[in-house]
Short mmCIF file of C-alpha atoms in Angstrom, two decimals:
data_model
loop_
_atom_site.label_atom_id
_atom_site.label_comp_id
_atom_site.label_asym_id
_atom_site.label_seq_id
_atom_site.Cartn_x
_atom_site.Cartn_y
_atom_site.Cartn_z
CA MET A 1 -22.48 -9.93 2.59
CA ARG A 2 -19.87 -10.17 5.33
CA ARG A 3 -21.14 -13.68 6.10
CA GLN A 4 -20.55 -14.58 2.47
CA PHE A 5 -17.04 -13.15 2.70
CA LYS A 6 -16.43 -15.39 5.70
CA ASP A 7 -17.96 -18.44 3.98
CA THR A 8 -16.01 -17.98 0.75
CA VAL A 9 -12.68 -17.22 2.39
CA THR A 10 -13.12 -20.15 4.79
CA ASP A 11 -13.69 -22.44 1.84
CA LEU A 12 -10.72 -21.00 -0.07
CA ALA A 13 -8.45 -21.33 2.97
CA GLY A 14 -9.33 -25.02 3.17
CA HIS A 15 -7.79 -25.60 -0.26
CA ASP A 16 -5.18 -22.88 -0.41
CA ASP A 17 -2.73 -22.53 2.46
CA ARG A 18 -1.62 -19.15 1.16
CA VAL A 19 -4.89 -17.51 2.25
CA VAL A 20 -4.41 -15.18 5.25
CA VAL A 21 -7.12 -13.10 6.94
CA ILE A 22 -6.20 -9.75 8.51
CA LEU A 23 -8.87 -7.85 10.42
CA GLY A 24 -8.74 -4.29 11.69
CA ASP A 25 -10.62 -5.25 14.85
CA ILE A 26 -13.97 -5.71 13.10
CA SER A 27 -16.03 -8.80 12.24
CA HIS A 28 -13.90 -10.73 14.72
CA TYR A 29 -16.75 -12.79 16.09
CA LEU A 30 -17.83 -13.71 12.56
CA PHE A 31 -14.42 -15.29 11.93
CA SER A 32 -14.17 -17.26 15.18
CA ALA A 33 -14.56 -20.62 13.40
CA PHE A 34 -11.94 -19.60 10.84
CA GLN A 35 -9.58 -18.60 13.62
CA GLU A 36 -10.09 -21.94 15.33
CA LYS A 37 -9.43 -23.84 12.11
CA HIS A 38 -6.52 -21.75 10.82
CA PRO A 39 -5.02 -19.99 13.86
CA SER A 40 -1.75 -19.22 12.11
CA ARG A 41 -3.53 -17.60 9.17
CA PHE A 42 -5.83 -15.32 11.14
CA TYR A 43 -4.74 -11.97 12.55
CA ASN A 44 -6.97 -9.48 14.26
CA MET A 45 -4.08 -7.12 13.79
CA GLY A 46 -5.30 -3.96 15.42
CA ILE A 47 -6.74 -0.54 14.69
CA CYS A 48 -3.81 0.49 12.52
CA GLU A 49 -5.06 0.65 8.95
CA ASN A 50 -1.81 1.92 7.42
CA ALA A 51 0.04 -1.08 8.84
CA LEU A 52 -2.74 -3.46 7.79
CA ILE A 53 -2.18 -2.55 4.13
CA SER A 54 1.64 -2.45 4.29
CA VAL A 55 1.79 -5.80 6.09
CA SER A 56 -0.62 -7.30 3.55
CA ALA A 57 1.63 -6.04 0.76
CA GLY A 58 4.61 -7.71 2.43
CA LEU A 59 2.72 -10.99 2.82
CA SER A 60 1.70 -10.83 -0.81
CA ALA A 61 5.30 -10.15 -1.85
CA GLN A 62 6.24 -13.51 -0.34
CA GLY A 63 3.48 -15.53 -1.96
CA PHE A 64 0.47 -15.21 0.35
CA HIS A 65 -3.03 -14.04 -0.58
CA PRO A 66 -4.04 -11.61 2.14
CA PHE A 67 -7.68 -10.67 2.77
CA VAL A 68 -7.60 -7.43 4.73
CA HIS A 69 -10.84 -6.18 6.19
CA THR A 70 -12.20 -3.22 8.12
CA ILE A 71 -14.58 -0.27 7.75
CA ALA A 72 -14.48 1.38 4.31
CA PRO A 73 -13.26 4.93 5.06
CA PHE A 74 -10.47 3.72 7.35
CA ILE A 75 -9.00 1.13 5.02
CA THR A 76 -9.37 3.15 1.80
CA GLU A 77 -9.25 6.88 2.48
CA ARG A 78 -6.95 6.72 5.51
CA SER A 79 -4.65 4.18 3.87
CA LEU A 80 -4.83 5.47 0.32
CA GLU A 81 -1.07 6.02 0.07
CA GLN A 82 -0.33 2.53 1.40
CA ILE A 83 -2.64 1.07 -1.26
CA LYS A 84 -1.10 3.29 -3.94
CA LEU A 85 2.55 2.63 -3.10
CA ASP A 86 2.85 -0.62 -1.16
CA MET A 87 0.36 -2.52 -3.31
CA CYS A 88 0.06 -0.76 -6.69
CA TYR A 89 3.51 0.79 -7.25
CA ASN A 90 5.32 -2.20 -5.77
CA GLU A 91 3.05 -4.61 -7.63
CA PHE A 92 2.33 -6.51 -4.43
CA GLY A 93 -1.28 -7.67 -4.60
CA GLY A 94 -3.88 -8.30 -1.97
CA ASN A 95 -7.60 -8.35 -1.37
CA ILE A 96 -9.11 -5.39 0.45
CA LEU A 97 -12.68 -6.00 1.63
CA SER A 98 -14.43 -3.12 3.33
CA CYS A 99 -17.67 -3.04 5.22
CA GLY A 100 -20.10 -0.20 5.79
CA SER A 101 -20.39 0.67 2.10
CA SER A 102 -21.36 4.33 1.48
CA PHE A 103 -23.58 4.86 4.50
CA ASP A 104 -24.63 1.51 5.98
CA TYR A 105 -23.59 3.09 9.29
CA ALA A 106 -26.03 5.96 8.73
CA TRP A 107 -26.48 6.39 12.47
CA ASP A 108 -22.75 6.87 13.05
CA GLY A 109 -22.41 10.01 10.95
CA ALA A 110 -19.94 10.96 8.25
CA THR A 111 -16.85 9.62 10.03
CA HIS A 112 -18.07 6.12 9.18
CA HIS A 113 -19.39 6.92 5.69
CA CYS A 114 -17.47 6.37 2.47
CA TYR A 115 -18.77 7.86 -0.75
CA GLY A 116 -15.38 8.24 -2.43
CA ASP A 117 -13.61 4.86 -2.17
CA LEU A 118 -14.48 3.62 -5.66
CA ALA A 119 -13.61 6.99 -7.20
CA ILE A 120 -10.18 7.34 -5.60
CA LEU A 121 -9.13 3.71 -5.94
CA ARG A 122 -9.94 3.58 -9.65
CA LEU A 123 -7.27 6.25 -10.14
CA LEU A 124 -4.52 3.89 -8.96
CA PRO A 125 -2.57 2.07 -11.70
CA GLY A 126 -3.02 -1.68 -11.53
CA MET A 127 -5.96 -1.56 -9.10
CA GLU A 128 -9.08 -3.66 -9.54
CA VAL A 129 -12.25 -2.09 -8.10
CA ILE A 130 -15.33 -4.17 -7.44
CA GLN A 131 -18.71 -3.44 -5.89
CA PRO A 132 -20.67 -6.67 -5.64
CA GLY A 133 -24.40 -6.23 -5.08
CA SER A 134 -25.29 -9.61 -3.63
CA ARG A 135 -23.80 -12.49 -1.71
CA GLN A 136 -23.61 -14.60 -4.83
CA GLU A 137 -21.83 -11.87 -6.79
CA LEU A 138 -19.28 -11.51 -4.00
CA ASP A 139 -18.67 -15.25 -3.99
CA VAL A 140 -18.12 -15.42 -7.76
CA LEU A 141 -15.86 -12.35 -7.92
CA LEU A 142 -13.80 -13.27 -4.86
CA ARG A 143 -13.09 -16.72 -6.23
CA SER A 144 -12.12 -15.39 -9.63
CA GLN A 145 -9.80 -12.62 -8.40
CA TYR A 146 -8.34 -13.49 -5.00
CA ASN A 147 -5.11 -15.10 -6.16
CA ASN A 148 -4.22 -13.10 -9.26
CA GLY A 149 -1.43 -11.15 -7.53
CA ARG A 150 -3.11 -7.80 -8.17
CA PRO A 151 -4.53 -5.37 -5.62
CA THR A 152 -8.29 -5.78 -5.62
CA TYR A 153 -10.88 -3.76 -3.70
CA PHE A 154 -14.28 -5.17 -2.79
CA LYS A 155 -16.84 -2.68 -1.41
CA LEU A 156 -19.18 -4.76 0.74
CA SER A 157 -22.56 -3.79 2.11
CA ASP A 158 -24.75 -5.24 4.82
CA HIS A 159 -27.76 -4.55 2.58
CA PRO A 160 -27.28 -6.73 -0.53
CA HIS A 161 -29.92 -7.04 -3.21
CA ALA A 162 -31.61 -10.39 -3.84
CA ILE A 163 -31.60 -10.28 -7.63
CA ASP A 164 -30.00 -13.16 -9.45
CA VAL A 165 -27.39 -11.68 -11.80
CA ASP A 166 -24.82 -13.68 -13.71
CA VAL A 167 -21.62 -11.70 -13.12
CA ARG A 168 -18.11 -12.02 -14.42
CA PHE A 169 -15.11 -9.87 -13.54
CA GLY A 170 -14.74 -6.88 -15.85
CA LYS A 171 -18.12 -7.40 -17.47
CA GLY A 172 -21.19 -5.21 -17.24
CA VAL A 173 -24.64 -6.77 -17.40
CA VAL A 174 -27.67 -5.76 -19.44
CA ILE A 175 -30.48 -6.02 -16.91
CA LYS A 176 -33.07 -4.57 -19.23
CA ASP A 177 -32.97 -3.48 -22.87
CA ALA A 178 -36.07 -1.50 -23.87
CA ALA A 179 -34.48 -0.04 -27.02
CA SER A 180 -34.88 3.26 -25.18
CA PRO A 181 -32.94 6.47 -25.81
CA LEU A 182 -32.28 6.56 -22.04
CA THR A 183 -29.92 4.11 -20.31
CA VAL A 184 -29.92 3.93 -16.53
CA VAL A 185 -26.62 2.72 -15.09
CA THR A 186 -26.02 1.48 -11.56
CA ALA A 187 -23.77 -0.71 -9.41
CA GLY A 188 -23.91 -2.54 -6.11
CA PRO A 189 -26.91 -3.19 -3.85
CA LEU A 190 -28.72 -0.11 -5.18
CA LEU A 191 -29.73 -2.27 -8.17
CA ALA A 192 -32.75 -3.37 -6.12
CA ASN A 193 -34.09 0.18 -5.84
CA VAL A 194 -33.21 1.00 -9.45
CA LEU A 195 -35.07 -2.03 -10.78
CA GLU A 196 -38.04 -1.37 -8.57
CA ALA A 197 -38.09 2.25 -9.76
CA CYS A 198 -37.76 1.35 -13.44
CA LYS A 199 -40.11 -1.62 -13.62
CA ASP A 200 -42.87 0.36 -15.37
CA LEU A 201 -40.55 2.67 -17.30
CA SER A 202 -39.33 2.00 -20.81
CA VAL A 203 -35.60 2.53 -20.18
CA ASN A 204 -32.48 0.40 -20.55
CA VAL A 205 -30.77 -0.68 -17.33
CA LEU A 206 -27.06 -1.58 -17.20
CA TYR A 207 -25.31 -2.94 -14.12
CA PHE A 208 -21.55 -2.81 -13.41
CA PRO A 209 -20.24 -4.94 -10.49
CA THR A 210 -16.71 -4.16 -11.73
CA ILE A 211 -15.91 -0.44 -11.64
CA LYS A 212 -12.31 -0.93 -12.79
CA PRO A 213 -11.70 -2.16 -15.40
CA ILE A 214 -15.05 -0.86 -16.63
CA ASP A 215 -16.72 -2.74 -19.46
CA LYS A 216 -16.18 -0.15 -22.19
CA GLU A 217 -17.42 -2.47 -24.88
CA LEU A 218 -20.87 -2.71 -23.29
CA ILE A 219 -21.03 1.05 -22.70
CA ALA A 220 -20.08 1.71 -26.31
CA ARG A 221 -23.01 -0.41 -27.48
CA TYR A 222 -25.32 2.14 -25.85
CA ARG A 223 -23.33 5.24 -26.80
CA ASP A 224 -26.17 6.64 -28.89
CA THR A 225 -28.42 6.78 -25.84
CA ARG A 226 -28.30 9.22 -22.95
CA PHE A 227 -26.84 7.81 -19.76
CA LEU A 228 -28.26 8.43 -16.31
CA VAL A 229 -25.94 7.09 -13.61
CA VAL A 230 -27.88 6.29 -10.45
CA HIS A 231 -25.44 5.36 -7.69
CA ASP A 232 -24.91 5.78 -3.96
CA GLY A 233 -21.29 6.83 -4.37
CA PHE A 234 -18.72 8.44 -6.66
CA GLY A 235 -16.64 6.59 -9.21
CA LEU A 236 -19.17 4.81 -11.42
CA ARG A 237 -20.03 7.90 -13.44
CA GLU A 238 -16.33 8.71 -13.84
CA ALA A 239 -15.69 5.13 -15.00
CA ILE A 240 -18.56 5.23 -17.52
CA ASN A 241 -17.05 8.39 -18.98
CA GLU A 242 -13.89 6.52 -19.94
CA VAL A 243 -15.83 5.99 -23.14
CA PRO A 244 -15.49 9.38 -24.83
CA GLY A 245 -18.34 11.51 -26.08
CA LEU A 246 -21.11 10.16 -23.86
CA ASN A 247 -23.99 12.22 -22.61
CA THR A 248 -24.08 11.32 -18.90
CA ALA A 249 -26.00 12.68 -15.96
CA TYR A 250 -25.64 11.63 -12.32
CA HIS A 251 -28.23 11.10 -9.64
CA GLY A 252 -26.73 10.10 -6.32
CA VAL A 253 -24.70 11.46 -3.46
CA PRO A 254 -24.75 15.28 -3.20
CA ASP A 255 -21.63 17.39 -2.61
CA ALA A 256 -22.31 17.19 1.11
CA PHE A 257 -21.94 14.85 4.08
CA CYS A 258 -25.04 12.70 4.59
CA VAL A 259 -25.41 13.46 8.27
CA TRP A 260 -29.02 12.74 9.11
CA TYR A 261 -28.38 9.51 11.10
CA GLY A 262 -31.16 6.90 11.00
CA THR A 263 -30.68 3.98 8.63
CA VAL A 264 -29.36 3.46 5.12
CA HIS A 265 -32.98 3.63 3.96
CA ASP A 266 -33.46 7.03 5.58
CA ILE A 267 -30.41 8.43 3.83
CA ARG A 268 -31.40 6.92 0.49
CA ARG A 269 -34.82 8.54 0.83
CA GLU A 270 -33.29 11.86 1.87
CA ILE A 271 -31.09 12.02 -1.25
CA GLY A 272 -33.64 10.53 -3.63
CA LEU A 273 -32.20 7.03 -3.93
CA ASP A 274 -35.31 5.23 -2.64
CA PRO A 275 -37.47 3.65 -5.39
CA ALA A 276 -39.84 6.63 -5.48
CA GLY A 277 -37.01 9.16 -5.71
CA ILE A 278 -35.26 7.22 -8.46
CA HIS A 279 -38.54 6.71 -10.30
CA SER A 280 -39.20 10.42 -10.37
CA VAL A 281 -35.70 11.29 -11.64
CA VAL A 282 -35.70 8.57 -14.30
CA GLN A 283 -39.19 9.49 -15.46
CA GLN A 284 -38.16 13.12 -15.78
CA ALA A 285 -35.02 12.17 -17.70
CA ALA A 286 -36.98 9.88 -20.01
CA ALA A 287 -39.46 12.66 -20.76
CA SER A 288 -36.86 15.33 -21.39
CA ARG A 289 -35.17 15.77 -24.75
CA ARG A 290 -31.44 15.59 -25.17
CA MET B 1 36.92 4.28 8.74
CA HIS B 2 36.59 0.79 7.31
CA PRO B 3 38.39 0.78 3.92
CA ASP B 4 35.41 -0.74 2.12
CA CYS B 5 33.17 1.96 3.57
CA LYS B 6 35.60 4.62 2.47
CA LYS B 7 35.55 3.18 -1.04
CA ILE B 8 31.73 3.24 -0.99
CA ARG B 9 31.77 6.91 0.06
CA HIS B 10 34.15 7.61 -2.85
CA ASP B 11 31.67 5.91 -5.18
CA ILE B 12 28.81 7.99 -3.75
CA LEU B 13 30.73 11.22 -4.35
CA ILE B 14 31.67 10.16 -7.88
CA ALA B 15 28.07 9.25 -8.77
CA SER B 16 26.72 12.45 -7.27
CA ARG B 17 29.27 14.56 -9.15
CA ALA B 18 28.57 12.67 -12.40
CA SER B 19 24.80 12.76 -12.11
CA GLY B 20 24.20 16.17 -10.55
CA HIS B 21 21.96 14.63 -7.90
CA GLY B 22 22.54 14.58 -4.17
CA HIS B 23 21.27 13.15 -0.89
CA ILE B 24 24.96 12.59 -0.04
CA PRO B 25 24.82 13.28 3.72
CA THR B 26 22.00 10.80 4.34
CA SER B 27 23.84 8.22 2.23
CA PHE B 28 27.10 8.81 4.13
CA SER B 29 25.18 8.41 7.36
CA ILE B 30 24.13 4.85 6.55
CA VAL B 31 27.17 3.38 4.73
CA GLU B 32 28.41 1.26 7.66
CA MET B 33 24.84 0.17 8.53
CA LEU B 34 24.22 -1.02 4.98
CA TYR B 35 27.65 -2.58 4.66
CA ALA B 36 27.38 -4.50 7.93
CA THR B 37 23.82 -5.60 7.18
CA TYR B 38 24.73 -7.06 3.78
CA ARG B 39 27.72 -8.77 5.42
CA SER B 40 25.31 -10.39 7.90
CA MET B 41 22.65 -11.38 5.42
CA LYS B 42 22.29 -14.52 3.36
CA HIS B 43 22.23 -13.19 -0.19
CA ASP B 44 23.73 -13.91 -3.57
CA PRO B 45 24.57 -10.99 -5.87
CA ALA B 46 24.83 -13.43 -8.79
CA ASN B 47 21.27 -14.57 -8.13
CA PRO B 48 19.38 -11.64 -6.60
CA ARG B 49 16.10 -13.59 -6.56
CA SER B 50 17.46 -16.73 -4.89
CA PRO B 51 14.53 -18.23 -2.98
CA ASP B 52 16.32 -18.61 0.35
CA ARG B 53 17.77 -15.09 0.52
CA ASP B 54 17.37 -12.71 3.42
CA ILE B 55 15.63 -9.42 2.65
CA PHE B 56 16.80 -5.85 3.12
CA ILE B 57 14.40 -2.92 2.67
CA LEU B 58 15.63 0.67 2.70
CA SER B 59 12.57 2.25 4.27
CA LYS B 60 14.16 5.71 4.12
CA GLY B 61 14.28 5.56 0.35
CA HIS B 62 16.17 8.83 -0.09
CA GLY B 63 19.32 6.96 0.95
CA ALA B 64 19.14 5.23 -2.45
CA LEU B 65 22.55 6.42 -3.62
CA GLY B 66 24.16 4.81 -0.59
CA LEU B 67 22.22 1.60 -1.17
CA TYR B 68 23.19 1.44 -4.86
CA CYS B 69 26.88 1.88 -4.05
CA VAL B 70 26.73 -0.78 -1.34
CA LEU B 71 24.94 -3.19 -3.72
CA ALA B 72 27.51 -2.45 -6.43
CA ASN B 73 30.30 -3.02 -3.92
CA ALA B 74 28.70 -6.38 -3.07
CA GLY B 75 28.67 -7.33 -6.77
CA TYR B 76 25.06 -6.80 -7.85
CA PHE B 77 26.03 -4.52 -10.76
CA PRO B 78 29.00 -2.43 -11.93
CA VAL B 79 29.37 0.71 -9.85
CA GLU B 80 29.81 2.84 -13.01
CA GLU B 81 26.12 2.26 -13.79
CA VAL B 82 25.23 4.30 -10.71
CA ASN B 83 26.70 7.40 -12.38
CA THR B 84 23.39 7.62 -14.28
CA PHE B 85 21.69 8.26 -10.90
CA GLY B 86 18.43 10.14 -11.48
CA ALA B 87 18.94 10.48 -15.24
CA TYR B 88 16.23 9.93 -17.82
CA LEU B 89 15.66 6.17 -18.32
CA SER B 90 18.32 5.22 -15.76
CA LYS B 91 17.56 2.22 -13.59
CA TYR B 92 18.89 4.17 -10.64
CA GLY B 93 16.28 6.70 -9.53
CA CYS B 94 16.78 9.00 -6.57
CA HIS B 95 14.49 6.61 -4.72
CA PRO B 96 14.88 2.87 -5.35
CA ASP B 97 12.54 0.90 -7.64
CA ARG B 98 12.45 -2.83 -6.96
CA ARG B 99 11.38 -3.55 -10.53
CA LYS B 100 14.52 -1.93 -11.92
CA VAL B 101 17.44 -2.48 -9.57
CA PRO B 102 18.73 -5.98 -8.74
CA GLY B 103 18.83 -6.42 -4.97
CA VAL B 104 16.16 -3.82 -4.23
CA GLU B 105 13.26 -5.64 -2.56
CA ALA B 106 10.73 -2.81 -2.21
CA SER B 107 10.21 0.52 -3.95
CA THR B 108 10.35 3.20 -1.28
CA GLY B 109 10.51 6.95 -0.95
CA SER B 110 7.44 8.04 0.98
CA LEU B 111 8.45 7.57 4.62
CA GLY B 112 6.86 5.01 6.91
CA HIS B 113 6.02 2.46 4.21
CA GLY B 114 9.01 0.14 3.81
CA ILE B 115 8.99 -0.88 7.46
CA GLY B 116 5.36 -2.07 7.18
CA ILE B 117 6.17 -4.11 4.08
CA ALA B 118 9.16 -5.55 5.97
CA VAL B 119 6.86 -6.61 8.82
CA GLY B 120 4.58 -8.36 6.30
CA MET B 121 7.52 -10.21 4.74
CA ALA B 122 8.83 -11.27 8.14
CA LEU B 123 5.35 -12.52 9.03
CA ALA B 124 5.28 -14.45 5.73
CA PHE B 125 8.56 -16.18 6.59
CA LYS B 126 7.24 -17.00 10.05
CA LEU B 127 4.13 -18.58 8.51
CA GLN B 128 6.32 -20.54 6.09
CA ARG B 129 8.53 -21.66 9.00
CA SER B 130 11.39 -20.34 6.90
CA PRO B 131 14.76 -19.32 8.38
CA ARG B 132 14.78 -16.26 6.11
CA ARG B 133 15.22 -12.93 7.87
CA VAL B 134 14.19 -9.36 7.11
CA PHE B 135 16.21 -6.21 7.77
CA THR B 136 14.87 -2.72 7.33
CA LEU B 137 16.56 0.63 7.76
CA ILE B 138 14.54 3.64 8.92
CA GLY B 139 15.58 7.21 9.52
CA ASP B 140 14.97 9.28 12.62
CA GLY B 141 12.96 11.68 10.48
CA GLU B 142 10.95 8.68 9.36
CA ALA B 143 10.26 7.96 13.02
CA ASN B 144 8.02 11.06 12.90
CA GLU B 145 5.54 9.03 10.84
CA GLY B 146 2.74 7.34 12.76
CA SER B 147 2.77 4.40 10.35
CA THR B 148 6.34 3.59 11.47
CA TRP B 149 5.09 3.01 15.01
CA GLU B 150 2.01 1.12 13.81
CA ALA B 151 4.35 -1.29 12.02
CA ILE B 152 6.56 -1.67 15.11
CA MET B 153 3.55 -2.36 17.36
CA VAL B 154 2.26 -5.02 14.97
CA ALA B 155 5.70 -6.63 14.63
CA VAL B 156 6.13 -6.88 18.40
CA ASN B 157 2.56 -8.08 18.93
CA VAL B 158 2.69 -10.89 16.36
CA GLY B 159 6.23 -11.80 17.45
CA LEU B 160 8.87 -11.53 14.75
CA PRO B 161 12.34 -12.50 15.95
CA ASN B 162 13.30 -12.71 12.26
CA LEU B 163 12.93 -8.94 11.88
CA THR B 164 15.69 -6.39 12.50
CA ILE B 165 14.95 -2.67 12.41
CA LEU B 166 17.98 -0.43 12.00
CA LEU B 167 17.40 3.20 13.00
CA ASP B 168 19.75 5.76 11.52
CA PHE B 169 19.93 8.15 14.48
CA ASN B 170 21.68 11.03 12.73
CA LYS B 171 19.67 13.77 14.46
CA SER B 172 18.60 15.23 11.15
CA GLN B 173 15.30 16.39 12.64
CA VAL B 174 16.75 18.93 15.06
CA ARG B 175 14.98 21.71 13.21
CA SER B 176 11.54 20.09 13.45
CA LEU B 177 10.50 17.01 15.43
CA GLN B 178 13.59 15.31 16.78
CA ILE B 179 12.96 12.19 18.86
CA PRO B 180 15.68 12.56 21.49
CA ASN B 181 15.77 9.03 22.86
CA PRO B 182 14.82 6.48 20.18
CA ALA B 183 16.43 3.58 22.08
CA GLU B 184 14.16 4.16 25.08
CA ARG B 185 11.10 4.52 22.89
CA LEU B 186 11.82 1.37 20.93
CA LYS B 187 12.37 -0.45 24.22
CA ALA B 188 9.06 0.89 25.49
CA PHE B 189 7.40 -0.45 22.33
CA GLY B 190 8.78 -3.90 23.14
CA CYS B 191 11.83 -4.17 20.90
CA ASP B 192 15.10 -5.86 21.79
CA VAL B 193 17.25 -2.73 21.50
CA HIS B 194 20.95 -2.49 20.70
CA ASP B 195 22.41 1.01 21.00
CA VAL B 196 25.61 1.16 18.94
CA GLY B 197 28.06 3.42 17.17
CA GLY B 198 26.67 3.71 13.67
CA HIS B 199 30.04 4.10 11.97
CA ASP B 200 31.69 1.20 13.75
CA VAL B 201 31.38 -1.86 11.52
CA ALA B 202 32.46 -4.27 14.27
CA GLU B 203 29.87 -2.93 16.71
CA LEU B 204 27.16 -3.08 14.06
CA LEU B 205 28.09 -6.64 13.13
CA ALA B 206 28.01 -7.70 16.78
CA ALA B 207 24.50 -6.26 17.20
CA LEU B 208 23.30 -7.74 13.90
CA GLN B 209 24.63 -11.18 14.81
CA ALA B 210 23.49 -11.19 18.43
CA PRO B 211 20.81 -13.83 19.09
CA ALA B 212 17.33 -12.37 18.57
CA ARG B 213 15.14 -11.88 21.61
CA GLY B 214 12.04 -10.65 19.80
CA VAL B 215 11.97 -7.86 17.26
CA LYS B 216 15.49 -6.51 17.17
CA ALA B 217 16.01 -2.76 16.92
CA ILE B 218 19.51 -1.42 16.35
CA VAL B 219 19.82 2.27 17.12
CA ALA B 220 22.87 3.36 15.15
CA ASN B 221 24.26 6.63 16.44
CA THR B 222 25.44 8.26 13.26
CA ILE B 223 26.64 11.57 11.91
CA LYS B 224 24.87 12.89 8.86
CA GLY B 225 27.50 13.39 6.17
CA TYR B 226 30.05 11.32 8.12
CA GLY B 227 33.46 11.38 6.46
CA CYS B 228 33.39 14.90 5.05
CA ARG B 229 33.57 17.69 7.60
CA THR B 230 31.96 20.21 5.23
CA MET B 231 28.82 18.14 5.05
CA GLU B 232 28.82 17.16 8.73
CA GLU B 233 28.79 20.85 9.58
CA ASN B 234 26.26 21.93 6.93
CA ILE B 235 23.73 19.10 6.75
CA PHE B 236 20.83 21.25 5.64
CA GLU B 237 22.76 23.00 2.87
CA TRP B 238 23.99 19.65 1.56
CA HIS B 239 20.80 17.64 2.08
CA ARG B 240 20.22 17.10 -1.64
CA LYS B 241 23.06 18.99 -3.23
CA SER B 242 25.53 17.67 -5.78
CA PRO B 243 29.09 19.07 -5.65
CA ASP B 244 30.61 21.23 -8.36
CA ALA B 245 34.19 20.49 -9.50
CA ALA B 246 35.93 22.47 -6.76
CA GLN B 247 33.61 21.16 -4.02
CA TYR B 248 34.09 17.64 -5.28
CA ASP B 249 37.89 17.91 -4.97
CA ALA B 250 37.56 19.41 -1.52
CA LEU B 251 35.15 16.68 -0.36
CA LEU B 252 37.44 13.96 -1.68
CA ARG B 253 40.36 15.50 0.21
CA GLU B 254 38.29 15.61 3.40
CA LEU B 255 37.24 12.02 2.97
CA ASP B 256 40.81 10.85 2.40
CA ALA B 257 42.02 12.82 5.41
CA GLU B 258 39.28 11.22 7.54
CA GLY B 259 40.51 7.83 6.42
CA ALA B 260 44.10 8.68 7.34
CA ALA B 261 43.11 9.88 10.79
CA ALA B 262 41.23 6.66 11.46
#
């Protein structure tokens, strides 16, 4: 997905001289062609995430469209107050693109994991929160949002799904409607495992690439069903519950650090987010009564 | 004391007495810095959004009362409006809101933020090849924040001769983490440092107008509460206090006496 980020932003920069890339000393090699083409609009600014956000806010204040990029926990959790005040409160926009997703860096331990970014950023007034699941989704959503003057967060993963979904900002997608009393809800690359798990199960599947603003209209259409949120992070379930009176359950990250190393697939299996684990939870939920 | 700066201190006392809100000593500390900066900047009070204006950001946002009175003195709005300081639905909060107050370029209050925004704006002007300049005022307490030094490192590294950082060195941190030698530290971080008397308008103007050799840092040696001996000697008691009627009269007398002595 990072390659798509580079491709899209390189294309945008060719047409829009207000595009500026700011890296926190990551993905530098990936952007070497961009740097060569637009040396004055490329800054590998340093390992100083607070400054990365504040400087981006200042650039935005004077008409630029910054794309600031580093590992998820450092740019979101460490710099939460900079995002809240310098971007949201000041109404200076900017595009924040993280890498590493929830636990792409499984082997690095919890310092490099980020389960809470979507949940904390959706609390900030004026913030847009996006978790694209595929390269194509990232491309569509970046192009539609990058220059709207609002602070926008994109949670990127190195493990995108390969499912073709027609996405639009702020809209959820009905992946499967089985007229079932159980609706499985997910976001991001995990859609691949959810679909694999649900292929033989008679359940509805909804998909939300935009976490904020959440598509309340779509959720309300399924309000008479039970919701099972299957997600490798926090924030989606909370967003779904903006529609009052829903019956929602959550299957995802436990109240613990996922510190088993290995790969993203190992951690997903450990916490029941591999296709078999999801299948078993969904099957159980479908069988149980309200 | 410069007569305009004395007038601004009068306005600060009046607004604090009228509103019941304080932060007087920190505002008194920065009056000359603000006054000299606005005298050096290209700006137009009649058109606060003029596209070729220079930018000032009060990074230590709790000096808002001082900033409002300096902006009023420059003609941005009538100074009487500032008497609503901190009141319900007033434009003039105890920390400045850029969406409400003409002339305020960034909403600040949490320390170590405004300076980073200032660096971003200066970088924007560099990219635009614009002659516009950015000035930001930080406190020595604010220099406790790591993000302040992140911003300075970035500014020096990307090269921003259009950025001036003014440090209000009023030694307000003596009871916690006082940085004893900010001029040396800023020099070590790569700034072009001017070490000046923070209540001397002529010295401040000379430093502000000196040709830039990189990121300029002006360490203004100031006295918290400068102009009223009671506050100079009791900075912690007065940090965010508003005077009652008797204190107000006494402070005004002290301020006037200070003026006479100068």
